[in-house]
Amino acid sequence: MTEGDFKVIQWKNVDNPNDNRISVTVWQLNGTQFIGDSEYVIQNAAPDTLSASWTVNTNKNLTVSPMFYFNLFFEGETGSLTNSHYFNISAKSATTTSSSTSSAISSTTTSATSTHSPTSSSVTTPTPSQPPTPASSGLSTGAKVGIAVGVIGATLVGVLTGWLFLGRKRRMDKTETATSVAAHPPPVQTTPYERIKAEQQHPYEVHGEALPVMSYELAPQTGHNT
């Protein structure tokens, strides 16, 4: 079938003792895997409804998969009542359609002859499993790697900052110690000899008075004759 086609969907022999409201949805499949959420064909129809008119339309990406099927269920129930055969939907621009699946949908009715329990429904084709529960969201691999790199980088920056601070403090302590020693040098230790030598007076010159110079002449000696 092609988008824009008008179709009549029919079902019969639905066991509905509680007069539950009826809904029909359409699911997109990729092989046996569900793609996204379902789309309503009819919703909350009267309990005695046995058919529904549908203008073929979907918001799904048909280039991913053109395969669909109908799901009939009671509103308020968690399980499916029955499912239809698989069929294909083609975009409006497509020139060819699947004639076999189109004729099967337009001429074949879905039969549900058992009770409304989903497990006891009778269909002519294998019934897909219930729509998968969406996986819980979590951080992507890239986000985890980014967080790890950020933590490691912050740790390295902290270590480097601490190392620079300690080095600067040591240099400042050395500078203060050198300044203190220069301003207050320790007393010089001297030996007793050095103290005595330092206390001795230096020699000095005594100015004397001039004394008269006296000279004496000796008398000549005479010889003695024997």
mmCIF file of C-alpha atoms in Angstrom:
data_model
loop_
_atom_site.group_PDB
_atom_site.id
_atom_site.type_symbol
_atom_site.label_atom_id
_atom_site.label_comp_id
_atom_site.label_asym_id
_atom_site.label_seq_id
_atom_site.Cartn_x
_atom_site.Cartn_y
_atom_site.Cartn_z
ATOM 1 C CA MET A 1 0.000 0.000 0.000
ATOM 2 C CA THR A 2 1.010 3.590 -0.574
ATOM 3 C CA GLU A 3 0.697 6.623 1.660
ATOM 4 C CA GLY A 4 -2.627 8.324 0.980
ATOM 5 C CA ASP A 5 -4.508 5.098 0.117
ATOM 6 C CA PHE A 6 -7.872 4.551 1.814
ATOM 7 C CA LYS A 7 -8.235 1.209 3.604
ATOM 8 C CA VAL A 8 -10.881 -0.502 5.767
ATOM 9 C CA ILE A 9 -9.521 -2.663 8.603
ATOM 10 C CA GLN A 10 -11.846 -5.375 9.903
ATOM 11 C CA TRP A 11 -11.778 -7.911 12.742
ATOM 12 C CA LYS A 12 -14.317 -10.375 14.148
ATOM 13 C CA ASN A 13 -15.017 -12.861 16.966
ATOM 14 C CA VAL A 14 -13.533 -10.607 19.635
ATOM 15 C CA ASP A 15 -14.371 -11.863 23.147
ATOM 16 C CA ASN A 16 -15.085 -8.685 25.124
ATOM 17 C CA PRO A 17 -17.187 -9.617 28.175
ATOM 18 C CA ASN A 18 -16.255 -6.431 30.061
ATOM 19 C CA ASP A 19 -17.120 -4.115 27.169
ATOM 20 C CA ASN A 20 -13.643 -2.620 27.064
ATOM 21 C CA ARG A 21 -12.883 0.178 24.622
ATOM 22 C CA ILE A 22 -10.953 -0.966 21.544
ATOM 23 C CA SER A 23 -7.838 0.579 19.976
ATOM 24 C CA VAL A 24 -5.724 -0.326 16.955
ATOM 25 C CA THR A 25 -2.122 0.778 16.479
ATOM 26 C CA VAL A 26 0.442 0.258 13.739
ATOM 27 C CA TRP A 27 4.051 -0.739 14.500
ATOM 28 C CA GLN A 28 7.142 -0.426 12.294
ATOM 29 C CA LEU A 29 9.518 -3.397 12.192
ATOM 30 C CA ASN A 30 13.039 -3.997 10.994
ATOM 31 C CA GLY A 31 12.999 -7.741 10.594
ATOM 32 C CA THR A 32 11.786 -8.778 14.076
ATOM 33 C CA GLN A 33 12.917 -5.616 15.889
ATOM 34 C CA PHE A 34 10.516 -2.804 16.793
ATOM 35 C CA ILE A 35 11.436 0.703 15.619
ATOM 36 C CA GLY A 36 10.271 3.494 17.901
ATOM 37 C CA ASP A 37 6.750 3.805 19.308
ATOM 38 C CA SER A 38 3.456 2.776 17.772
ATOM 39 C CA GLU A 39 0.994 5.081 15.970
ATOM 40 C CA TYR A 40 -2.775 4.965 16.545
ATOM 41 C CA VAL A 41 -5.145 3.990 13.742
ATOM 42 C CA ILE A 42 -8.209 4.252 16.009
ATOM 43 C CA GLN A 43 -8.339 4.885 19.769
ATOM 44 C CA ASN A 44 -11.007 4.198 22.403
ATOM 45 C CA ALA A 45 -13.533 2.852 19.906
ATOM 46 C CA ALA A 46 -16.839 1.419 21.151
ATOM 47 C CA PRO A 47 -16.710 -2.175 22.515
ATOM 48 C CA ASP A 48 -18.800 -3.515 19.617
ATOM 49 C CA THR A 49 -16.626 -1.908 16.904
ATOM 50 C CA LEU A 50 -15.508 -4.449 14.300
ATOM 51 C CA SER A 51 -13.876 -2.242 11.640
ATOM 52 C CA ALA A 52 -12.052 1.036 11.138
ATOM 53 C CA SER A 53 -11.361 3.273 8.153
ATOM 54 C CA TRP A 54 -7.742 4.356 7.690
ATOM 55 C CA THR A 55 -6.031 6.674 5.263
ATOM 56 C CA VAL A 56 -2.543 5.228 5.018
ATOM 57 C CA ASN A 57 -0.205 7.624 6.767
ATOM 58 C CA THR A 58 2.864 7.336 9.016
ATOM 59 C CA ASN A 59 5.523 9.579 10.508
ATOM 60 C CA LYS A 60 8.076 6.782 10.385
ATOM 61 C CA ASN A 61 11.143 6.841 8.131
ATOM 62 C CA LEU A 62 10.275 4.448 5.324
ATOM 63 C CA THR A 63 13.871 4.346 4.084
ATOM 64 C CA VAL A 64 14.815 2.561 7.326
ATOM 65 C CA SER A 65 12.149 -0.113 6.917
ATOM 66 C CA PRO A 66 8.797 -0.239 5.038
ATOM 67 C CA MET A 67 7.510 -3.198 7.124
ATOM 68 C CA PHE A 68 4.517 -2.690 9.463
ATOM 69 C CA TYR A 69 1.764 -4.635 11.219
ATOM 70 C CA PHE A 70 -1.496 -3.837 13.080
ATOM 71 C CA ASN A 71 -1.957 -4.438 16.810
ATOM 72 C CA LEU A 72 -5.486 -4.801 18.306
ATOM 73 C CA PHE A 73 -5.890 -4.370 22.094
ATOM 74 C CA PHE A 74 -8.294 -3.266 24.816
ATOM 75 C CA GLU A 75 -7.623 0.148 26.338
ATOM 76 C CA GLY A 76 -6.330 -0.222 29.872
ATOM 77 C CA GLU A 77 -4.890 -3.687 29.189
ATOM 78 C CA THR A 78 -1.133 -4.233 29.085
ATOM 79 C CA GLY A 79 -1.138 -7.085 26.575
ATOM 80 C CA SER A 80 -2.081 -7.345 22.909
ATOM 81 C CA LEU A 81 -5.334 -9.005 21.889
ATOM 82 C CA THR A 82 -4.087 -9.980 18.437
ATOM 83 C CA ASN A 83 -1.807 -8.860 15.600
ATOM 84 C CA SER A 84 -2.199 -8.738 11.819
ATOM 85 C CA HIS A 85 -0.038 -10.032 8.979
ATOM 86 C CA TYR A 86 3.015 -8.000 8.043
ATOM 87 C CA PHE A 87 2.610 -5.471 5.225
ATOM 88 C CA ASN A 88 4.648 -2.753 3.479
ATOM 89 C CA ILE A 89 3.980 0.973 3.145
ATOM 90 C CA SER A 90 5.509 2.893 0.243
ATOM 91 C CA ALA A 91 6.073 6.634 0.051
ATOM 92 C CA LYS A 92 3.797 8.702 -2.188
ATOM 93 C CA SER A 93 6.555 9.249 -4.725
ATOM 94 C CA ALA A 94 7.106 5.515 -5.198
ATOM 95 C CA THR A 95 5.670 4.068 -8.443
ATOM 96 C CA THR A 96 5.584 0.463 -7.355
ATOM 97 C CA THR A 97 3.897 -1.151 -4.381
ATOM 98 C CA SER A 98 3.739 -4.577 -2.940
ATOM 99 C CA SER A 99 0.525 -5.922 -4.538
ATOM 100 C CA SER A 100 0.551 -9.126 -2.522
ATOM 101 C CA THR A 101 0.612 -7.434 0.864
ATOM 102 C CA SER A 102 -1.872 -4.739 -0.263
ATOM 103 C CA SER A 103 -4.431 -7.307 -1.378
ATOM 104 C CA ALA A 104 -3.867 -9.323 1.797
ATOM 105 C CA ILE A 105 -4.614 -6.324 4.009
ATOM 106 C CA SER A 106 -7.676 -5.217 2.028
ATOM 107 C CA SER A 107 -9.285 -8.647 1.732
ATOM 108 C CA THR A 108 -8.109 -10.548 4.831
ATOM 109 C CA THR A 109 -9.673 -10.017 8.234
ATOM 110 C CA THR A 110 -7.977 -10.643 11.558
ATOM 111 C CA SER A 111 -9.551 -13.339 13.674
ATOM 112 C CA ALA A 112 -9.516 -13.400 17.486
ATOM 113 C CA THR A 113 -11.690 -16.321 18.561
ATOM 114 C CA SER A 114 -10.397 -16.917 22.073
ATOM 115 C CA THR A 115 -10.673 -14.935 25.296
ATOM 116 C CA HIS A 116 -9.112 -11.511 25.563
ATOM 117 C CA SER A 117 -5.982 -12.988 27.181
ATOM 118 C CA PRO A 118 -3.076 -12.018 24.854
ATOM 119 C CA THR A 119 -1.485 -15.447 25.050
ATOM 120 C CA SER A 120 -4.602 -17.300 23.799
ATOM 121 C CA SER A 121 -5.265 -15.224 20.673
ATOM 122 C CA SER A 122 -5.255 -17.147 17.402
ATOM 123 C CA VAL A 123 -3.574 -15.561 14.398
ATOM 124 C CA THR A 124 -2.322 -17.008 11.147
ATOM 125 C CA THR A 125 1.197 -15.513 11.358
ATOM 126 C CA PRO A 126 3.820 -15.453 14.122
ATOM 127 C CA THR A 127 3.015 -12.795 16.690
ATOM 128 C CA PRO A 128 5.816 -10.328 17.465
ATOM 129 C CA SER A 129 6.846 -9.974 21.047
ATOM 130 C CA GLN A 130 5.718 -7.001 23.095
ATOM 131 C CA PRO A 131 7.421 -3.702 22.248
ATOM 132 C CA PRO A 132 10.832 -3.607 23.899
ATOM 133 C CA THR A 133 11.275 -1.430 26.918
ATOM 134 C CA PRO A 134 13.529 1.522 26.032
ATOM 135 C CA ALA A 135 16.967 1.100 27.496
ATOM 136 C CA SER A 136 17.779 3.389 30.352
ATOM 137 C CA SER A 137 19.730 6.409 29.244
ATOM 138 C CA GLY A 138 23.296 6.810 30.408
ATOM 139 C CA LEU A 139 26.516 8.626 29.688
ATOM 140 C CA SER A 140 28.076 7.957 26.316
ATOM 141 C CA THR A 141 31.635 6.681 26.011
ATOM 142 C CA GLY A 142 32.814 10.094 24.880
ATOM 143 C CA ALA A 143 31.261 11.770 27.935
ATOM 144 C CA LYS A 144 32.915 9.252 30.290
ATOM 145 C CA VAL A 145 36.306 9.805 28.630
ATOM 146 C CA GLY A 146 35.841 13.573 28.899
ATOM 147 C CA ILE A 147 35.027 13.340 32.620
ATOM 148 C CA ALA A 148 38.074 11.114 33.262
ATOM 149 C CA VAL A 149 40.384 13.507 31.381
ATOM 150 C CA GLY A 150 38.950 16.459 33.313
ATOM 151 C CA VAL A 151 39.512 14.764 36.688
ATOM 152 C CA ILE A 152 43.097 13.799 35.785
ATOM 153 C CA GLY A 153 43.823 17.314 34.510
ATOM 154 C CA ALA A 154 42.427 18.915 37.674
ATOM 155 C CA THR A 155 44.554 16.580 39.823
ATOM 156 C CA LEU A 156 47.736 17.436 37.886
ATOM 157 C CA VAL A 157 47.021 21.172 38.140
ATOM 158 C CA GLY A 158 46.516 20.833 41.909
ATOM 159 C CA VAL A 159 49.789 18.921 42.362
ATOM 160 C CA LEU A 160 51.735 21.414 40.227
ATOM 161 C CA THR A 161 50.266 24.381 42.122
ATOM 162 C CA GLY A 162 51.189 22.823 45.487
ATOM 163 C CA TRP A 163 54.730 22.076 44.300
ATOM 164 C CA LEU A 164 55.249 25.667 43.081
ATOM 165 C CA PHE A 165 53.845 27.069 46.325
ATOM 166 C CA LEU A 166 56.152 24.942 48.507
ATOM 167 C CA GLY A 167 59.193 25.844 46.372
ATOM 168 C CA ARG A 168 58.420 29.536 46.628
ATOM 169 C CA LYS A 169 57.943 29.271 50.404
ATOM 170 C CA ARG A 170 61.328 27.550 50.799
ATOM 171 C CA ARG A 171 63.049 30.294 48.787
ATOM 172 C CA MET A 172 61.362 32.980 50.875
ATOM 173 C CA ASP A 173 62.455 31.263 54.121
ATOM 174 C CA LYS A 174 66.078 31.120 52.900
ATOM 175 C CA THR A 175 65.993 34.805 51.913
ATOM 176 C CA GLU A 176 64.594 35.835 55.320
ATOM 177 C CA THR A 177 67.270 33.787 57.145
ATOM 178 C CA ALA A 178 70.111 35.385 55.134
ATOM 179 C CA THR A 179 68.736 38.888 55.766
ATOM 180 C CA SER A 180 68.449 38.246 59.500
ATOM 181 C CA VAL A 181 72.048 36.992 59.733
ATOM 182 C CA ALA A 182 73.357 40.023 57.832
ATOM 183 C CA ALA A 183 71.473 42.437 60.106
ATOM 184 C CA HIS A 184 72.505 40.739 63.362
ATOM 185 C CA PRO A 185 75.894 39.033 62.927
ATOM 186 C CA PRO A 186 76.970 36.720 65.753
ATOM 187 C CA PRO A 187 79.638 37.979 68.219
ATOM 188 C CA VAL A 188 83.263 37.321 67.282
ATOM 189 C CA GLN A 189 85.009 34.906 69.644
ATOM 190 C CA THR A 190 88.535 36.063 70.654
ATOM 191 C CA THR A 191 91.300 34.299 72.548
ATOM 192 C CA PRO A 192 92.781 35.684 75.798
ATOM 193 C CA TYR A 193 96.037 36.548 73.963
ATOM 194 C CA GLU A 194 94.142 38.600 71.382
ATOM 195 C CA ARG A 195 92.248 40.499 74.115
ATOM 196 C CA ILE A 196 95.533 41.281 76.016
ATOM 197 C CA LYS A 197 97.236 42.333 72.825
ATOM 198 C CA ALA A 198 94.342 44.606 71.944
ATOM 199 C CA GLU A 199 94.414 46.229 75.412
ATOM 200 C CA GLN A 200 98.195 46.979 75.367
ATOM 201 C CA GLN A 201 99.277 50.547 74.639
ATOM 202 C CA HIS A 202 101.162 51.273 71.483
ATOM 203 C CA PRO A 203 104.852 52.400 71.873
ATOM 204 C CA TYR A 204 105.493 56.097 71.687
ATOM 205 C CA GLU A 205 108.608 58.354 71.467
ATOM 206 C CA VAL A 206 109.863 60.224 74.622
ATOM 207 C CA HIS A 207 111.335 63.640 73.909
ATOM 208 C CA GLY A 208 114.594 63.987 75.983
ATOM 209 C CA GLU A 209 116.495 67.163 76.919
ATOM 210 C CA ALA A 210 119.770 68.002 75.240
ATOM 211 C CA LEU A 211 122.785 67.180 77.439
ATOM 212 C CA PRO A 212 126.082 69.102 77.289
ATOM 213 C CA VAL A 213 128.867 67.368 75.534
ATOM 214 C CA MET A 214 132.151 67.331 77.544
ATOM 215 C CA SER A 215 135.522 66.384 76.165
ATOM 216 C CA TYR A 216 138.731 65.502 78.093
ATOM 217 C CA GLU A 217 142.320 65.548 76.896
ATOM 218 C CA LEU A 218 144.692 62.957 78.244
ATOM 219 C CA ALA A 219 148.238 63.896 79.265
ATOM 220 C CA PRO A 220 151.050 62.407 77.260
ATOM 221 C CA GLN A 221 152.954 59.556 78.884
ATOM 222 C CA THR A 222 156.692 59.771 79.627
ATOM 223 C CA GLY A 223 159.096 56.921 79.267
ATOM 224 C CA HIS A 224 160.935 55.336 82.283
ATOM 225 C CA ASN A 225 164.691 54.494 82.107
ATOM 226 C CA THR A 226 166.052 51.479 84.023
#
